[in-house]
CSV table of C-alpha atoms in Angstrom, one decimal:
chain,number,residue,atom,x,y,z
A,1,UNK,CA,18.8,-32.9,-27.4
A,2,UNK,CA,21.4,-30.5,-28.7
A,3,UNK,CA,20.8,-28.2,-25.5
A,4,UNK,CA,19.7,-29.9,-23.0
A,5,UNK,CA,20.6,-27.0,-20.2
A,6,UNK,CA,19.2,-24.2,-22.5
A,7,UNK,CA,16.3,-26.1,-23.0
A,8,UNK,CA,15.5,-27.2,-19.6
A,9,UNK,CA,16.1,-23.7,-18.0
A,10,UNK,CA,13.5,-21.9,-20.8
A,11,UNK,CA,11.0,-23.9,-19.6
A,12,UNK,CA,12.0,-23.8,-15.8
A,13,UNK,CA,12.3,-19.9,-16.3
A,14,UNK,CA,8.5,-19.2,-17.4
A,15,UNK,CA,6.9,-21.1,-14.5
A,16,UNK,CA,7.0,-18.0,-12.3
A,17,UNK,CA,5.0,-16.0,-14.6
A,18,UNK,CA,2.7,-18.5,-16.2
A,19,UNK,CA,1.7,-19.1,-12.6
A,20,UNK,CA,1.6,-14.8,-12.2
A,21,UNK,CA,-0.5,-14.7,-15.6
A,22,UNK,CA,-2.8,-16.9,-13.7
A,23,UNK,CA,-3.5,-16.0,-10.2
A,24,UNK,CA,-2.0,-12.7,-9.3
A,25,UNK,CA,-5.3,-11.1,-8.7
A,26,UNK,CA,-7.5,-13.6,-9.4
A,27,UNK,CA,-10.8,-13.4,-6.7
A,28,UNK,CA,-11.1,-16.1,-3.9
A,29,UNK,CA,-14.0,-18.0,-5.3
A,30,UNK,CA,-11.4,-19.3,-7.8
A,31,UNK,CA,-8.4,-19.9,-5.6
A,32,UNK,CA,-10.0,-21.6,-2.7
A,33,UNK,CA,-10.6,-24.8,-3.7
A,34,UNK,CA,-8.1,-28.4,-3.9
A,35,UNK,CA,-7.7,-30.2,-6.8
A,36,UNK,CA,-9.2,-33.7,-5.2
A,37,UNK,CA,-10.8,-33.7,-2.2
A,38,UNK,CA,-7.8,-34.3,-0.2
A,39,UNK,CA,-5.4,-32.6,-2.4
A,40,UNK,CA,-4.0,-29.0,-2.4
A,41,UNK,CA,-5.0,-25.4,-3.3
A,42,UNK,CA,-3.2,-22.9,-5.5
A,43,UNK,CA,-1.1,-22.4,-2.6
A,44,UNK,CA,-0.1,-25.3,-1.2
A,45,UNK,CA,1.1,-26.0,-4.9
A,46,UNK,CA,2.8,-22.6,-4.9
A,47,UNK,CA,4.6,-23.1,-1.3
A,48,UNK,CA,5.4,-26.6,-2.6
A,49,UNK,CA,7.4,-25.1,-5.2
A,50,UNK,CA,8.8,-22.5,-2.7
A,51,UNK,CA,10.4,-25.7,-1.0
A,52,UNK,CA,11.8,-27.4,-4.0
A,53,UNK,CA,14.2,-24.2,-4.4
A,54,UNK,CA,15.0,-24.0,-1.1
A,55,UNK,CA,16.1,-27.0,-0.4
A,56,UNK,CA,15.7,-29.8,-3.4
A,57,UNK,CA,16.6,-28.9,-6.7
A,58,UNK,CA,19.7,-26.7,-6.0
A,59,UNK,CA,20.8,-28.7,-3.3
A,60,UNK,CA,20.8,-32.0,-4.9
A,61,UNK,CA,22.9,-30.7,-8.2
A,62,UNK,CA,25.8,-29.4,-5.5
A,63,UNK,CA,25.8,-32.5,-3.8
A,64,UNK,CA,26.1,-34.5,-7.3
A,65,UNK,CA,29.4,-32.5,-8.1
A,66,UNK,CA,30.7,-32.3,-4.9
A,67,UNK,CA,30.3,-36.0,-3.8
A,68,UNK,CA,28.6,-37.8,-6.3
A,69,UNK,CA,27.1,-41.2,-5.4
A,70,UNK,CA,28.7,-41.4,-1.8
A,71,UNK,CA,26.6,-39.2,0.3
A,72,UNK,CA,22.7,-40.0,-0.3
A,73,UNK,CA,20.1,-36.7,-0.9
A,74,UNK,CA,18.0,-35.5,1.8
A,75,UNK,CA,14.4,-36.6,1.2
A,76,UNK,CA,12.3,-33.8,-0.2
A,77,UNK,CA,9.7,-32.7,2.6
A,78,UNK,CA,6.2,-32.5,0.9
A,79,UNK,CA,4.8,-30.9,3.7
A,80,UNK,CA,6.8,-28.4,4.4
A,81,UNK,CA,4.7,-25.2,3.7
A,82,UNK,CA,1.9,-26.0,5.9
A,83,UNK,CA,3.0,-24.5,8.5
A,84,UNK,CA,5.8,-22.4,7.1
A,85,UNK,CA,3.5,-20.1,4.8
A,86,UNK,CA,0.5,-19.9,6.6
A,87,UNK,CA,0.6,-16.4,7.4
A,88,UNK,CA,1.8,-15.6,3.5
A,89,UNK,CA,-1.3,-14.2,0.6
A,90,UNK,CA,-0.8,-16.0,-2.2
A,91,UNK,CA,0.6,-13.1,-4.2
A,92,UNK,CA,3.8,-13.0,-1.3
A,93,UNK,CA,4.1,-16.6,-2.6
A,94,UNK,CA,4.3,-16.6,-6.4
A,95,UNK,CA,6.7,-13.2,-5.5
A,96,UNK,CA,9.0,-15.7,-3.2
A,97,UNK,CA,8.8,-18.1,-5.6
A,98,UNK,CA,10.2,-16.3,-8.9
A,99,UNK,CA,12.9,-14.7,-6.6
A,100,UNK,CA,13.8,-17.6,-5.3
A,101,UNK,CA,13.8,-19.6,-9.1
A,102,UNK,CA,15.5,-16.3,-10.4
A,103,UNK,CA,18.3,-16.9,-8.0
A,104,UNK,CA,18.6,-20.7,-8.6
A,105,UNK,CA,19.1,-20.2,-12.5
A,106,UNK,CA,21.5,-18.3,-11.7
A,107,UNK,CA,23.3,-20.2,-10.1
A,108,UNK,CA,22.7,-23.1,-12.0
A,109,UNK,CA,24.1,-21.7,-14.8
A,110,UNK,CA,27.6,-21.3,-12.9
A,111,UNK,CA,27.7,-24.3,-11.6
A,112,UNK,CA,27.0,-26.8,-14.2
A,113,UNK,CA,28.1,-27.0,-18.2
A,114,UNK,CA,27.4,-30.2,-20.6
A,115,UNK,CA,29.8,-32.0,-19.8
A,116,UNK,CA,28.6,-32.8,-16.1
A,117,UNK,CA,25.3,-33.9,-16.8
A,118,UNK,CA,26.2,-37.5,-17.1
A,119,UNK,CA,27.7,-37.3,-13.5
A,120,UNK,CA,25.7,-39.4,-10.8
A,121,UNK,CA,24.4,-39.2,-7.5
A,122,UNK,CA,22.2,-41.0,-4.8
A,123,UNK,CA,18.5,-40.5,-4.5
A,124,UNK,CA,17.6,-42.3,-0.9
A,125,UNK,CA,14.4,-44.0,-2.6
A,126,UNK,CA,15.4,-44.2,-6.2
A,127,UNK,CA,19.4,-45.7,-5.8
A,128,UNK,CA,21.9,-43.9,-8.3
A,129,UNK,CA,20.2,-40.9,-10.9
A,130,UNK,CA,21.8,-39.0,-13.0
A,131,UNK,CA,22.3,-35.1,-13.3
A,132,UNK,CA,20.4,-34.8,-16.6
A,133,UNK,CA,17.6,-36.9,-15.0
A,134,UNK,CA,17.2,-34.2,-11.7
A,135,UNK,CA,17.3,-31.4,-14.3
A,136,UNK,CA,14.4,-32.6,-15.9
A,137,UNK,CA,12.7,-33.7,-13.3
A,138,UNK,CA,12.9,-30.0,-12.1
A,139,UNK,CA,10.9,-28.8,-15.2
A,140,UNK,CA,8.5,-31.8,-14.7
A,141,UNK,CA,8.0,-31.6,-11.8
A,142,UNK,CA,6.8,-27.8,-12.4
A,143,UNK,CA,4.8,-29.3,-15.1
A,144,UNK,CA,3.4,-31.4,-13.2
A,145,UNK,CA,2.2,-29.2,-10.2
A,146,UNK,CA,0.9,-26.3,-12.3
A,147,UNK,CA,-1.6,-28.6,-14.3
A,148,UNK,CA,-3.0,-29.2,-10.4
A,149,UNK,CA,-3.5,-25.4,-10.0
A,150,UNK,CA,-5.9,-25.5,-13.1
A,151,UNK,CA,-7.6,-28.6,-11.2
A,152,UNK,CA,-8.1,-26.8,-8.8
A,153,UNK,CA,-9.6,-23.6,-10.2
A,154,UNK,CA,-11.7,-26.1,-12.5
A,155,UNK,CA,-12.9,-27.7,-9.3
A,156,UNK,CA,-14.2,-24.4,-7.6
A,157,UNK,CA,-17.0,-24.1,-10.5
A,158,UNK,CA,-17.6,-27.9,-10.1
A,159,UNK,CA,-21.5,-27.4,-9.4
A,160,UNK,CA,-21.7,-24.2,-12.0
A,161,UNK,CA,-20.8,-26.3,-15.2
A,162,UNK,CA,-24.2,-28.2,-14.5
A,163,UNK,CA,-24.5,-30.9,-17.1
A,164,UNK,CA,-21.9,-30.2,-18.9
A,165,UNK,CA,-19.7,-31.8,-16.3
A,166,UNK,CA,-20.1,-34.7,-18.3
A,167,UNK,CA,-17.5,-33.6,-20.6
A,168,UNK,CA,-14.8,-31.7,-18.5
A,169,UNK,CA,-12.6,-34.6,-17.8
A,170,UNK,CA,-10.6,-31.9,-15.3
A,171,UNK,CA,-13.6,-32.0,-13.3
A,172,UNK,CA,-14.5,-35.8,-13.6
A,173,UNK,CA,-10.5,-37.0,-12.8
A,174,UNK,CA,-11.5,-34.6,-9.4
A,175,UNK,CA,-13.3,-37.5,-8.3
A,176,UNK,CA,-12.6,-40.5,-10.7
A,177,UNK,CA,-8.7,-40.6,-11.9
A,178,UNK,CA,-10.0,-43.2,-14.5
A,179,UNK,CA,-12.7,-41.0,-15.5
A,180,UNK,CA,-13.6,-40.3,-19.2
A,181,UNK,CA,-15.2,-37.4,-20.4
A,182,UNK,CA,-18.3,-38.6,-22.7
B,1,UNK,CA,-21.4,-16.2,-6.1
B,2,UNK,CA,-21.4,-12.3,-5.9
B,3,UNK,CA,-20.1,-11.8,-9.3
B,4,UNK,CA,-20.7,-14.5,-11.3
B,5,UNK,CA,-20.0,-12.4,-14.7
B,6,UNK,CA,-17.1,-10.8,-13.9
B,7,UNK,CA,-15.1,-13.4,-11.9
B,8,UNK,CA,-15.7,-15.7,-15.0
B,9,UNK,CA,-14.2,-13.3,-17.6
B,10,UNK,CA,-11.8,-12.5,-15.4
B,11,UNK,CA,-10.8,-16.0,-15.9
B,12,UNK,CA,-11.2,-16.1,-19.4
B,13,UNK,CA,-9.4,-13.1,-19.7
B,14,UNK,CA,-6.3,-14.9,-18.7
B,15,UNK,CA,-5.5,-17.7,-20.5
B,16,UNK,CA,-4.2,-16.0,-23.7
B,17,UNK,CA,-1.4,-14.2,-21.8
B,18,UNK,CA,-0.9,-17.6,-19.8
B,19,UNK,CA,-0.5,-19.4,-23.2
B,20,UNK,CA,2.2,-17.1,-24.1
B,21,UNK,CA,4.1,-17.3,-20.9
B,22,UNK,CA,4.2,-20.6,-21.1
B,23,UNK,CA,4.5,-21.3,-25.2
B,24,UNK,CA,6.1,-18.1,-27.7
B,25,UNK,CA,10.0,-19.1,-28.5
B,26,UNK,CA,10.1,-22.3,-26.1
B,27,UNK,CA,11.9,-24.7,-28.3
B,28,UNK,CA,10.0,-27.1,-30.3
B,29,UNK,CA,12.0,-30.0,-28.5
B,30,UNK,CA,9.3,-29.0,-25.6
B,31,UNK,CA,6.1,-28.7,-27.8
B,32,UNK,CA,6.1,-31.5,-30.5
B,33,UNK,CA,4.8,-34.1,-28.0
B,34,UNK,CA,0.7,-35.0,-27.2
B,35,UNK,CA,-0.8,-35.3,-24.2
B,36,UNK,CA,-1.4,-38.7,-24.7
B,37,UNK,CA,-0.2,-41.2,-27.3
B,38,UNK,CA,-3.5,-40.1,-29.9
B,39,UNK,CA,-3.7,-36.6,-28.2
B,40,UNK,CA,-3.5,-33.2,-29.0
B,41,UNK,CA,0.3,-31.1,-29.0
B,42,UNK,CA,-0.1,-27.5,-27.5
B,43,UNK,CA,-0.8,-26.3,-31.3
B,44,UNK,CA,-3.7,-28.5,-31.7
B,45,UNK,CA,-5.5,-27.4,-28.2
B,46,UNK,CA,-4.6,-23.3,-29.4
B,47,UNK,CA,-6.3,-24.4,-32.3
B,48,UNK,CA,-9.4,-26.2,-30.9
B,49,UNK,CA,-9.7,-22.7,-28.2
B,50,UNK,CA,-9.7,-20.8,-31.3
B,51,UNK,CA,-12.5,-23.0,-32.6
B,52,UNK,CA,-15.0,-22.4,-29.5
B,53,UNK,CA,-13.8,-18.5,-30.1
B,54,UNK,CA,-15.4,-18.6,-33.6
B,55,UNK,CA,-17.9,-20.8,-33.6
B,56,UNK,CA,-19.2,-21.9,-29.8
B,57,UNK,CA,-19.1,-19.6,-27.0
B,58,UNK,CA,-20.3,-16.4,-28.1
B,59,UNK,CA,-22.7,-17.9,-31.0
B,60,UNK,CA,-24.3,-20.3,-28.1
B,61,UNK,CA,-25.0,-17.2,-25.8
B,62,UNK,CA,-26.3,-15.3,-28.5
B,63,UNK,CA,-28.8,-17.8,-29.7
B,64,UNK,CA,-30.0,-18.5,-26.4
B,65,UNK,CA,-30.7,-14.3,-26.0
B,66,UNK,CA,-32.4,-14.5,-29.6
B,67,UNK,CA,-34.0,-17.7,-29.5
B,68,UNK,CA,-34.0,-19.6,-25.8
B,69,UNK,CA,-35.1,-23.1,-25.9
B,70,UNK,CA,-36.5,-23.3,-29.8
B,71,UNK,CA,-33.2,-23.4,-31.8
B,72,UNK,CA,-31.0,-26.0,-30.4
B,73,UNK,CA,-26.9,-25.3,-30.7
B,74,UNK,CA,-24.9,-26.0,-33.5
B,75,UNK,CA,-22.7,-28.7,-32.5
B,76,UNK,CA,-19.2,-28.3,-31.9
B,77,UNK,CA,-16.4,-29.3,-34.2
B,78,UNK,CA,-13.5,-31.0,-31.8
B,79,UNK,CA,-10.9,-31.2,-35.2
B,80,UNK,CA,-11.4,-28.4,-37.3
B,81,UNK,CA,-8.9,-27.2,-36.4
B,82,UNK,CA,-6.5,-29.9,-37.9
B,83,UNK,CA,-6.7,-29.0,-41.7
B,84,UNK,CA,-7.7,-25.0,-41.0
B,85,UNK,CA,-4.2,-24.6,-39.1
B,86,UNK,CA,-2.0,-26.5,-40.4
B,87,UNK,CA,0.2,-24.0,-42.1
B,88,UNK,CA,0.0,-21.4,-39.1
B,89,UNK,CA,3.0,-21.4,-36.5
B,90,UNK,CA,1.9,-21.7,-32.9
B,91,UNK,CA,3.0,-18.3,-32.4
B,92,UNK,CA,0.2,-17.4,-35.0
B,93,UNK,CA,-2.1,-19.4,-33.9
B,94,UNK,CA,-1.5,-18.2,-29.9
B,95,UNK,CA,-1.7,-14.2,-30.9
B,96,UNK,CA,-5.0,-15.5,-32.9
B,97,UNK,CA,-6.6,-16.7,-29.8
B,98,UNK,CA,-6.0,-13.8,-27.8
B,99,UNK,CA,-7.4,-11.2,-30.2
B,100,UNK,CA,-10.5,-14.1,-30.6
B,101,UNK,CA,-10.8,-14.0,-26.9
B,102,UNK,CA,-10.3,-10.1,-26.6
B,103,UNK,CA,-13.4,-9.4,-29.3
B,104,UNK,CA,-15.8,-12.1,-27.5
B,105,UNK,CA,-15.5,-10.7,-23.9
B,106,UNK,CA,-15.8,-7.3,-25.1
B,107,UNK,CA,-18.8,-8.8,-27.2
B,108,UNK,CA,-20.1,-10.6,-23.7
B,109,UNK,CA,-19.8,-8.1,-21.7
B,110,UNK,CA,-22.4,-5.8,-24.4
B,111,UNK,CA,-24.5,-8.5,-24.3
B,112,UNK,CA,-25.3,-10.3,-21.0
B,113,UNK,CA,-26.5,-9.1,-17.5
B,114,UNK,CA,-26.7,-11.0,-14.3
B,115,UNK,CA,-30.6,-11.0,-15.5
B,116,UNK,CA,-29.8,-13.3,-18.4
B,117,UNK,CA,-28.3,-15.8,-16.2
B,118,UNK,CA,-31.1,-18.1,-15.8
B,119,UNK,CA,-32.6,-18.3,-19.5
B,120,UNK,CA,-32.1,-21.2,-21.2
B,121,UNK,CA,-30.7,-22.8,-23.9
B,122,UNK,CA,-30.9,-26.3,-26.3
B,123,UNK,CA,-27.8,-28.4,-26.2
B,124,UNK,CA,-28.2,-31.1,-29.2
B,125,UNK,CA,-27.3,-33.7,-26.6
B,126,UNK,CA,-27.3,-32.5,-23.2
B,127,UNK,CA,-30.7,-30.5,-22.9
B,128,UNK,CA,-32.0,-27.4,-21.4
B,129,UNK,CA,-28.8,-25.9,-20.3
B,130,UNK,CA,-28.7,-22.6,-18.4
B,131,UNK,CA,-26.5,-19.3,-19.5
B,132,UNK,CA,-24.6,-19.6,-16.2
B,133,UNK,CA,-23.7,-23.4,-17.2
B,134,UNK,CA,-22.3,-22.1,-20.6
B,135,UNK,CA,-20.3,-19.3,-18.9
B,136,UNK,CA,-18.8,-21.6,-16.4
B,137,UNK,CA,-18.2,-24.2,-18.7
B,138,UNK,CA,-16.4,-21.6,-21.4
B,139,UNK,CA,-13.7,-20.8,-18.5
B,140,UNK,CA,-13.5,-24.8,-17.1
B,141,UNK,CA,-12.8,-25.8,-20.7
B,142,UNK,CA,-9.8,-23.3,-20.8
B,143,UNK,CA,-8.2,-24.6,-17.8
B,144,UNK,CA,-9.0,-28.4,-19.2
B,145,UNK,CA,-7.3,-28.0,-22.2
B,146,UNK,CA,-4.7,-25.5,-20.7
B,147,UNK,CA,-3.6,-28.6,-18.4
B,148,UNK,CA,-3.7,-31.0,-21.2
B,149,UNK,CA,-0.9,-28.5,-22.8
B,150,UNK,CA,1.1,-29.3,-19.7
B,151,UNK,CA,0.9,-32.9,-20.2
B,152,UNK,CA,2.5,-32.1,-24.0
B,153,UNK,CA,5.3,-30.6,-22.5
B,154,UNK,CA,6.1,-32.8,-19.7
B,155,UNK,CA,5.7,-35.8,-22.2
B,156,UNK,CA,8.6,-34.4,-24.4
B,157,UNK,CA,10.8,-35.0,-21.6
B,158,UNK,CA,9.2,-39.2,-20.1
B,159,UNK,CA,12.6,-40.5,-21.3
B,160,UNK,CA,14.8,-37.8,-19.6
B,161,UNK,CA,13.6,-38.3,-16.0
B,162,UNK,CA,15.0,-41.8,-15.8
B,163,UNK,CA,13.1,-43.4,-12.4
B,164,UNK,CA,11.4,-40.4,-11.2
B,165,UNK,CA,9.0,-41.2,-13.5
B,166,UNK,CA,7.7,-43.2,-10.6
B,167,UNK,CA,6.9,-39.8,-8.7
B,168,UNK,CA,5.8,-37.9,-11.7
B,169,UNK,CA,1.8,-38.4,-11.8
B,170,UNK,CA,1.5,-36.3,-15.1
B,171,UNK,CA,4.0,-39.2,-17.1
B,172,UNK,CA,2.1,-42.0,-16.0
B,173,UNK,CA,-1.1,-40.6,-16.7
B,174,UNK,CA,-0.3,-40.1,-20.5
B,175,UNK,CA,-0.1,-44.3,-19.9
B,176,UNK,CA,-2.8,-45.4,-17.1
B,177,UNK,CA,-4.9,-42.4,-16.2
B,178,UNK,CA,-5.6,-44.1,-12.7
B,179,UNK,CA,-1.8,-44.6,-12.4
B,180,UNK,CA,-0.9,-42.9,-8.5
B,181,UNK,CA,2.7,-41.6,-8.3
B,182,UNK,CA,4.7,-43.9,-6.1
């Protein structure tokens, strides 16, 4: 990829308003709902997020330059906005979140050029990963969590659809990952 | 539901601008990838959106106004699309869409009242199928294929992660869609 760190940051810089586009606004009946039974609503994904700037994503490329392989990353707390953003709407939320990706951007494009992205460090699950490989795991990761808000909207008109379920393999992977639409 | 009509096109409403957050100028290193190894890149799901725009939504309420049960549905073409857009760029084919999109709802909201909600319909396989059902199901197909764009992009980047692949639920799905994430 001739631009790795342009490329990655386009895509990491949209998520705040593709998300916007999509819920600022948008009524409860939509927003309400998981996307599996036991999974999480627009804004657990959204405070989710929220804790991958604060303390992940930034964190973990600082720790790469300044000590490389020889002090291990914190693990990532997938829980974290339970609590934390309970009192928050989820319009506060997507607002914290592009600030807070706004700000990380920024700094990311201080602190790292080309030439560091082959420099290593210590994931405490994963042994030694690469630079490159936590920047695009940021924009995957973002990838990956926004296709679950739209399984989650999906889900709140589960019963609506009526036979046509049969074909909406977002609603049939709500209940059966292995699920094919017919 | 309070307002079934209008929480639905407030949905539909959305997903051109959402498409164009997420899609005009991000480099084609990002959108040249399928969802799954025979899938669809984000061009070819604008595409098939611009097909239901033309051909399903709007042309399945309208017969079911004009003619209920007694004229079954046309059915729909899933790949039209492939030859009828191959010389458009996805740009083209995104501002498409949303001027589609814009003339329908405008269309829908002349034509339907919560009164129609209940009449009926003929789908060539499914059956009597309700105006509500086809309403619902116009938005869930958005966010369907909407997500399946997401697993396009993350896909252009399976080799970059290195092992958080392991983590990353929307890789190993394009592989084993009842893969869990580790």
């Amino acid at each position: 990829m001739a631009d790795f760190i342009g490329e990655t940051t386009d895509l990491l810089r949209r998520t705040p308003e593709v998300l916007r586009s999509l819920l600022v606004g948008l009524p409860e009946g939509w927003t309400d709902t998981p996307d599996t039974p036991d999974g999480w609503r627009p804004r657990d994904v959204v405070g989710h997020l929220i804790t991958g700037e604060q303390s992940d994503w930034l964190e973990r490329t600082q720790r790469i330059l300044q000590h490389g392989t020889s002090l291990t990353f914190d693990r990532f707390d997938r829980f974290a906005m339970i609590e934390r953003d309970a009192d928050a709407s989820l319009a506060e939320l997507l607002e914290r979140f592009a600030q807070l990706r706004a700000e990380n951007l920024a700094r990311l494009g201080e602190l790292v050029t080309d030439a560091d992205l082959d420099r290593r460090g210590m994931h405490p699950s994963l042994g030694e990963v690469t630079l490159r490989e936590l920047l695009a795991t940021w924009a995957v990761h973002d990838l990956d969590h926004v296709a679950q808000v739209f399984a989650g909207l999906a889900g709140s008109r589960d019963a609506e659809v009526g036979p046509w379920k049969a074909y909406l393999g977002i609603l049939l992977r709500r209940e059966d990952p292995s699920a094919t639409p017919g």
